[in-house]
Coordinates of C-alpha atoms in Angstrom, one line a residue:
M39 CA 305.4 -145.2 223.0
K40 CA 302.5 -145.7 225.3
A41 CA 299.3 -143.6 224.9
I42 CA 295.7 -143.7 226.1
V43 CA 293.4 -143.4 223.0
I44 CA 289.8 -143.7 222.0
E45 CA 288.7 -145.5 218.8
E46 CA 285.1 -144.3 218.9
F47 CA 283.0 -141.8 220.9
G48 CA 281.4 -143.0 224.1
G49 CA 281.9 -143.4 227.8
A50 CA 285.0 -143.7 229.9
E51 CA 285.3 -147.4 228.9
Q52 CA 286.4 -146.2 225.4
L53 CA 289.7 -145.0 226.9
K54 CA 292.2 -147.7 226.0
E55 CA 296.0 -148.2 226.4
Q56 CA 297.9 -148.6 223.1
E57 CA 301.4 -148.6 221.7
V58 CA 301.5 -145.9 219.0
A59 CA 304.1 -144.2 216.9
K60 CA 306.3 -141.7 218.7
P61 CA 305.7 -138.2 217.1
T62 CA 308.4 -136.7 215.0
C63 CA 309.8 -133.3 215.8
G64 CA 309.3 -130.5 213.2
V65 CA 311.9 -127.9 212.6
N66 CA 309.9 -125.3 214.6
Q67 CA 308.8 -127.8 217.3
V68 CA 310.1 -129.3 220.5
L69 CA 309.6 -133.0 221.3
I70 CA 308.6 -133.2 225.0
Q71 CA 309.0 -136.3 227.1
T72 CA 305.8 -136.2 229.1
Y73 CA 306.2 -136.3 232.9
A74 CA 302.6 -135.2 233.7
T75 CA 299.5 -134.1 232.0
S76 CA 296.0 -133.2 233.3
V77 CA 292.3 -133.7 232.7
N78 CA 290.0 -130.9 231.6
P79 CA 286.3 -131.0 231.0
V80 CA 286.9 -130.6 227.3
D81 CA 288.5 -134.0 227.3
F82 CA 285.4 -135.9 228.3
K83 CA 283.2 -133.7 226.0
I84 CA 285.4 -134.7 223.1
R85 CA 285.3 -138.4 224.2
Q86 CA 281.5 -138.3 224.4
G87 CA 281.3 -136.9 220.8
D88 CA 280.0 -133.5 221.9
M89 CA 282.9 -131.7 220.0
K90 CA 283.3 -133.8 216.8
E91 CA 285.1 -130.9 215.1
A92 CA 288.0 -131.4 217.6
A93 CA 288.3 -135.1 216.6
E94 CA 290.1 -135.5 213.3
N95 CA 291.0 -139.2 213.1
F96 CA 290.8 -142.3 215.2
P97 CA 292.6 -143.6 217.2
L98 CA 292.5 -140.2 219.0
I99 CA 294.7 -139.2 221.9
L100 CA 293.1 -136.8 224.2
G101 CA 294.7 -134.3 226.6
G102 CA 295.5 -130.6 226.4
D103 CA 298.3 -130.0 228.9
V104 CA 301.9 -131.3 229.0
A105 CA 304.8 -130.8 231.4
G106 CA 308.0 -132.6 230.9
I107 CA 311.6 -132.6 229.6
V108 CA 312.8 -131.5 226.2
A109 CA 313.8 -134.7 224.4
E110 CA 314.6 -133.0 221.1
A111 CA 314.5 -129.4 219.7
G112 CA 313.8 -128.7 216.0
S113 CA 316.6 -127.2 213.8
N114 CA 314.9 -123.7 213.9
V115 CA 314.4 -123.7 217.7
T116 CA 317.0 -121.7 219.6
R117 CA 315.1 -120.9 222.9
F118 CA 315.0 -124.5 224.2
R119 CA 317.5 -127.3 224.4
E120 CA 317.5 -130.9 225.4
G121 CA 316.9 -131.4 229.1
D122 CA 315.0 -128.2 229.7
R123 CA 311.9 -128.5 232.0
V124 CA 309.0 -127.1 230.0
F125 CA 305.2 -127.0 229.8
A126 CA 302.5 -126.1 227.3
R127 CA 299.0 -126.3 226.0
P128 CA 299.6 -127.8 222.5
R129 CA 297.6 -126.5 219.6
Q130 CA 296.3 -130.1 219.0
F131 CA 295.1 -132.5 221.7
G132 CA 297.2 -135.5 222.3
T133 CA 299.0 -135.3 225.7
Y134 CA 297.9 -138.6 227.2
A135 CA 301.1 -140.0 225.8
E136 CA 304.8 -140.5 226.7
Y137 CA 305.9 -138.0 224.1
V138 CA 304.3 -134.9 222.5
A139 CA 305.6 -132.7 219.7
V140 CA 304.7 -129.0 220.4
D141 CA 305.2 -125.8 218.5
A142 CA 308.1 -124.0 220.2
D143 CA 306.3 -120.6 220.2
I144 CA 303.7 -121.7 222.8
I145 CA 306.1 -123.4 225.2
A146 CA 307.3 -122.0 228.5
R147 CA 309.9 -123.0 231.1
I148 CA 308.6 -124.5 234.3
P149 CA 309.7 -122.4 237.3
E150 CA 312.1 -124.4 239.5
Q151 CA 309.6 -124.0 242.4
L152 CA 307.0 -126.1 240.6
S153 CA 306.8 -129.9 240.3
F154 CA 305.8 -131.4 236.9
E155 CA 302.4 -132.2 238.4
E156 CA 301.8 -128.6 239.5
A157 CA 303.0 -127.3 236.1
A158 CA 300.8 -129.8 234.1
A159 CA 297.7 -128.4 235.8
I160 CA 298.3 -124.9 234.6
P161 CA 298.3 -124.3 230.8
L162 CA 294.8 -124.9 229.5
A163 CA 292.9 -123.8 232.6
A164 CA 295.0 -120.8 233.7
M165 CA 295.4 -119.5 230.1
T166 CA 291.6 -119.7 229.8
A167 CA 291.2 -117.7 233.0
W168 CA 293.8 -115.1 231.9
Q169 CA 292.2 -114.6 228.5
A170 CA 288.7 -114.4 229.9
L171 CA 289.7 -111.8 232.5
V172 CA 292.4 -109.8 230.8
D173 CA 291.9 -110.1 227.1
H174 CA 288.1 -110.1 227.1
G175 CA 287.2 -108.7 230.5
R176 CA 289.8 -105.9 230.3
L177 CA 290.8 -106.6 233.9
G178 CA 293.8 -104.6 235.0
K179 CA 293.4 -102.2 232.1
G180 CA 291.1 -99.7 233.9
H181 CA 290.9 -98.1 237.3
K182 CA 292.3 -99.8 240.4
G183 CA 290.1 -101.9 242.5
Q184 CA 287.9 -103.5 239.8
K185 CA 285.3 -105.9 240.9
V186 CA 285.1 -109.4 239.5
L187 CA 282.6 -112.2 240.0
I188 CA 283.9 -115.7 239.2
H189 CA 281.3 -118.5 239.1
A190 CA 282.3 -122.0 240.3
G191 CA 285.5 -120.7 241.9
A192 CA 286.5 -124.1 243.2
G193 CA 286.9 -125.6 239.7
G194 CA 290.0 -125.7 237.5
V195 CA 289.5 -122.4 235.7
G196 CA 288.0 -120.8 238.8
T197 CA 290.9 -121.5 241.2
Y198 CA 293.3 -119.9 238.7
A199 CA 290.9 -117.0 237.8
I200 CA 290.7 -116.0 241.5
Q201 CA 294.4 -115.9 241.9
I202 CA 295.0 -114.0 238.6
A203 CA 292.3 -111.4 239.5
K204 CA 293.9 -110.9 242.9
S205 CA 297.3 -110.5 241.3
L206 CA 295.8 -107.7 239.2
G207 CA 294.4 -105.9 242.3
A208 CA 290.8 -106.8 241.8
E209 CA 288.1 -107.3 244.5
V210 CA 286.9 -110.9 243.9
A211 CA 283.5 -112.5 244.6
S212 CA 283.0 -116.2 243.9
T213 CA 280.2 -118.8 244.1
A214 CA 280.8 -122.3 245.4
S215 CA 279.4 -124.8 247.9
E216 CA 279.9 -124.3 251.6
S217 CA 282.6 -127.1 251.7
N218 CA 284.8 -125.0 249.4
E219 CA 284.6 -121.7 251.4
A220 CA 288.0 -122.2 253.2
L221 CA 289.8 -123.0 250.0
L222 CA 288.4 -120.0 248.1
R223 CA 289.2 -117.6 251.0
S224 CA 292.7 -119.0 251.1
L225 CA 293.1 -118.1 247.4
G226 CA 292.0 -114.5 248.1
V227 CA 288.2 -114.4 247.6
D228 CA 286.8 -111.3 249.3
H229 CA 283.1 -112.2 249.0
F230 CA 282.2 -115.9 249.2
I231 CA 278.7 -116.8 248.1
N232 CA 277.2 -120.2 249.0
Y233 CA 275.2 -120.8 245.9
K234 CA 273.0 -123.4 247.6
K235 CA 271.7 -120.8 250.1
E236 CA 272.3 -117.4 248.6
D237 CA 271.3 -115.6 245.3
F238 CA 274.4 -113.8 244.1
S239 CA 272.3 -111.5 241.9
E240 CA 270.5 -110.1 245.0
I241 CA 273.8 -109.6 246.9
L242 CA 276.2 -108.2 244.4
S243 CA 276.1 -105.0 242.3
D244 CA 278.3 -102.7 240.2
Y245 CA 280.7 -105.4 239.1
D246 CA 283.2 -104.8 236.3
V247 CA 283.6 -108.4 235.1
V248 CA 281.7 -111.7 235.4
L249 CA 283.4 -114.9 234.4
D250 CA 280.6 -117.3 233.5
T251 CA 281.4 -121.0 233.7
M252 CA 277.9 -122.2 234.0
G253 CA 275.5 -120.7 231.4
G254 CA 271.7 -120.9 231.6
D255 CA 269.9 -119.0 234.4
I256 CA 273.2 -118.2 236.1
Q257 CA 274.5 -116.5 233.0
R258 CA 271.2 -114.5 232.6
D259 CA 271.2 -113.5 236.3
S260 CA 274.8 -112.3 235.9
F261 CA 273.8 -109.3 233.9
K262 CA 272.0 -107.9 237.0
V263 CA 275.3 -107.6 238.9
L264 CA 277.3 -105.8 236.2
K265 CA 277.8 -102.0 236.0
S266 CA 277.2 -100.1 232.7
G267 CA 280.3 -100.7 230.6
G268 CA 281.1 -104.0 232.3
H269 CA 282.0 -107.3 230.7
L270 CA 280.3 -110.7 230.8
V271 CA 282.7 -113.4 229.5
S272 CA 281.4 -116.9 229.1
L273 CA 283.2 -120.2 228.6
V274 CA 280.1 -122.2 227.8
E275 CA 277.5 -120.4 225.7
Q276 CA 276.8 -117.3 223.7
P277 CA 275.2 -114.6 226.0
D278 CA 271.9 -113.0 225.2
E279 CA 272.6 -109.9 223.0
K280 CA 269.4 -108.3 224.0
L281 CA 270.1 -108.6 227.7
A282 CA 273.6 -107.2 227.1
R283 CA 272.3 -104.1 225.3
E284 CA 269.7 -103.5 228.0
A285 CA 272.4 -103.7 230.7
G286 CA 274.9 -101.6 228.7
V287 CA 277.6 -104.2 228.8
T288 CA 279.7 -106.3 226.4
A289 CA 279.1 -110.1 226.5
N290 CA 280.8 -112.8 224.6
V291 CA 281.8 -116.5 224.6
F292 CA 285.3 -117.5 223.6
M293 CA 287.7 -120.5 223.2
M294 CA 291.2 -120.2 224.6
E295 CA 294.1 -119.9 222.1
P296 CA 297.6 -121.1 223.3
K297 CA 300.0 -118.2 223.7
G298 CA 303.6 -118.6 224.8
D299 CA 303.9 -115.1 226.2
Q300 CA 300.9 -115.5 228.4
L301 CA 302.2 -118.9 229.7
D302 CA 305.5 -117.1 230.5
Q303 CA 303.5 -114.5 232.5
L304 CA 301.7 -117.3 234.4
A305 CA 305.0 -119.1 235.1
E306 CA 306.3 -115.8 236.5
L307 CA 303.2 -115.5 238.8
A308 CA 303.8 -119.1 239.9
A309 CA 307.5 -118.5 240.6
E310 CA 306.4 -115.5 242.8
G311 CA 304.0 -117.6 244.7
K312 CA 301.0 -115.8 243.4
L313 CA 299.6 -118.7 241.4
K314 CA 299.4 -122.2 242.8
S315 CA 297.8 -125.3 241.4
I316 CA 295.0 -126.9 243.4
I317 CA 295.2 -130.6 242.7
E318 CA 292.4 -132.9 244.0
G319 CA 293.9 -136.1 242.7
T320 CA 296.7 -137.7 240.7
Y321 CA 296.2 -140.8 238.5
P322 CA 298.7 -143.0 236.5
L323 CA 298.9 -143.0 232.7
T324 CA 297.1 -146.4 232.5
Q325 CA 293.8 -147.4 231.0
Q326 CA 292.2 -147.7 234.5
G327 CA 293.9 -144.5 235.8
V328 CA 292.7 -142.2 233.0
R329 CA 289.2 -143.8 233.1
E330 CA 288.9 -143.0 236.8
A331 CA 290.1 -139.4 236.2
H332 CA 287.5 -138.9 233.5
E333 CA 284.7 -140.3 235.7
K334 CA 285.7 -137.9 238.5
S335 CA 285.8 -135.0 236.1
E336 CA 282.3 -135.8 234.8
T337 CA 280.9 -135.3 238.3
H338 CA 281.5 -131.5 237.8
H339 CA 282.6 -131.4 241.5
T340 CA 286.4 -131.4 241.1
R341 CA 288.3 -129.1 243.4
G342 CA 290.9 -127.6 241.1
K343 CA 292.6 -130.1 238.8
L344 CA 293.1 -133.8 238.2
V345 CA 296.6 -134.7 237.1
I346 CA 297.9 -137.7 235.2
Q347 CA 301.4 -138.8 236.2
V348 CA 303.3 -140.2 233.2
Q349 CA 306.9 -140.6 234.6

């Protein structure tokens, strides 16, 4: 099968098209014929060598989202059958390829309303947003009308986080550049903050949850907007424990774990029209296409997601 691989760490020029062995389907797995995948910031971080623990052997296939058709179901798998439209965040990277073997327990059906491209954008970013807000931020598990601040709301995780928070009845504030205000308001943002002109920490107060996608000074200033008992959840770096104690809040960093039941819930939100994928660009599964997608992702100014079309 065709795949885009790296054989050493480095720049986007390390992404190369190769013919590799098609994966075999384990008894508890589903072999998915890939129709679309997507690019996440973790992809270029692994490619650059920033996350060597995620790279076991070369040649390495990157990619953490898959949407496609079931080509084969393992002998122990009863929930899916050949021809089903499915999507997933596999436990191992490797979705820049024509086929991917995925554990059946973390797969969900694609709602009929969604294209493969829209579905491929969802798993890693939307499950990250869900786990940050619900599992760690306890959103939806307290009183009604909780207040949430989502940094960099126009990004992949941010666009899904806004919609998830709104579906749970939260009041949502988000930071972004002026050019993204209309997009964020269309997703349901109640308080838009132009980070180039406004200081969110002087405007907002008594927030229940902050989703930190930036780290550094932005993370430190985020403690100022939280109420006592609130939650600061970071995707990028461990928050300062001293600041958390002084503010009377919980603060942690986490890595998303694929969960089939959560992907089912996200699929349901998408089917109801409460969760849509914002896709800035689509690229082919070619050496040049994936390189261009990585270079765009590395600018840190992607609106929503970048999708790779395989079929």
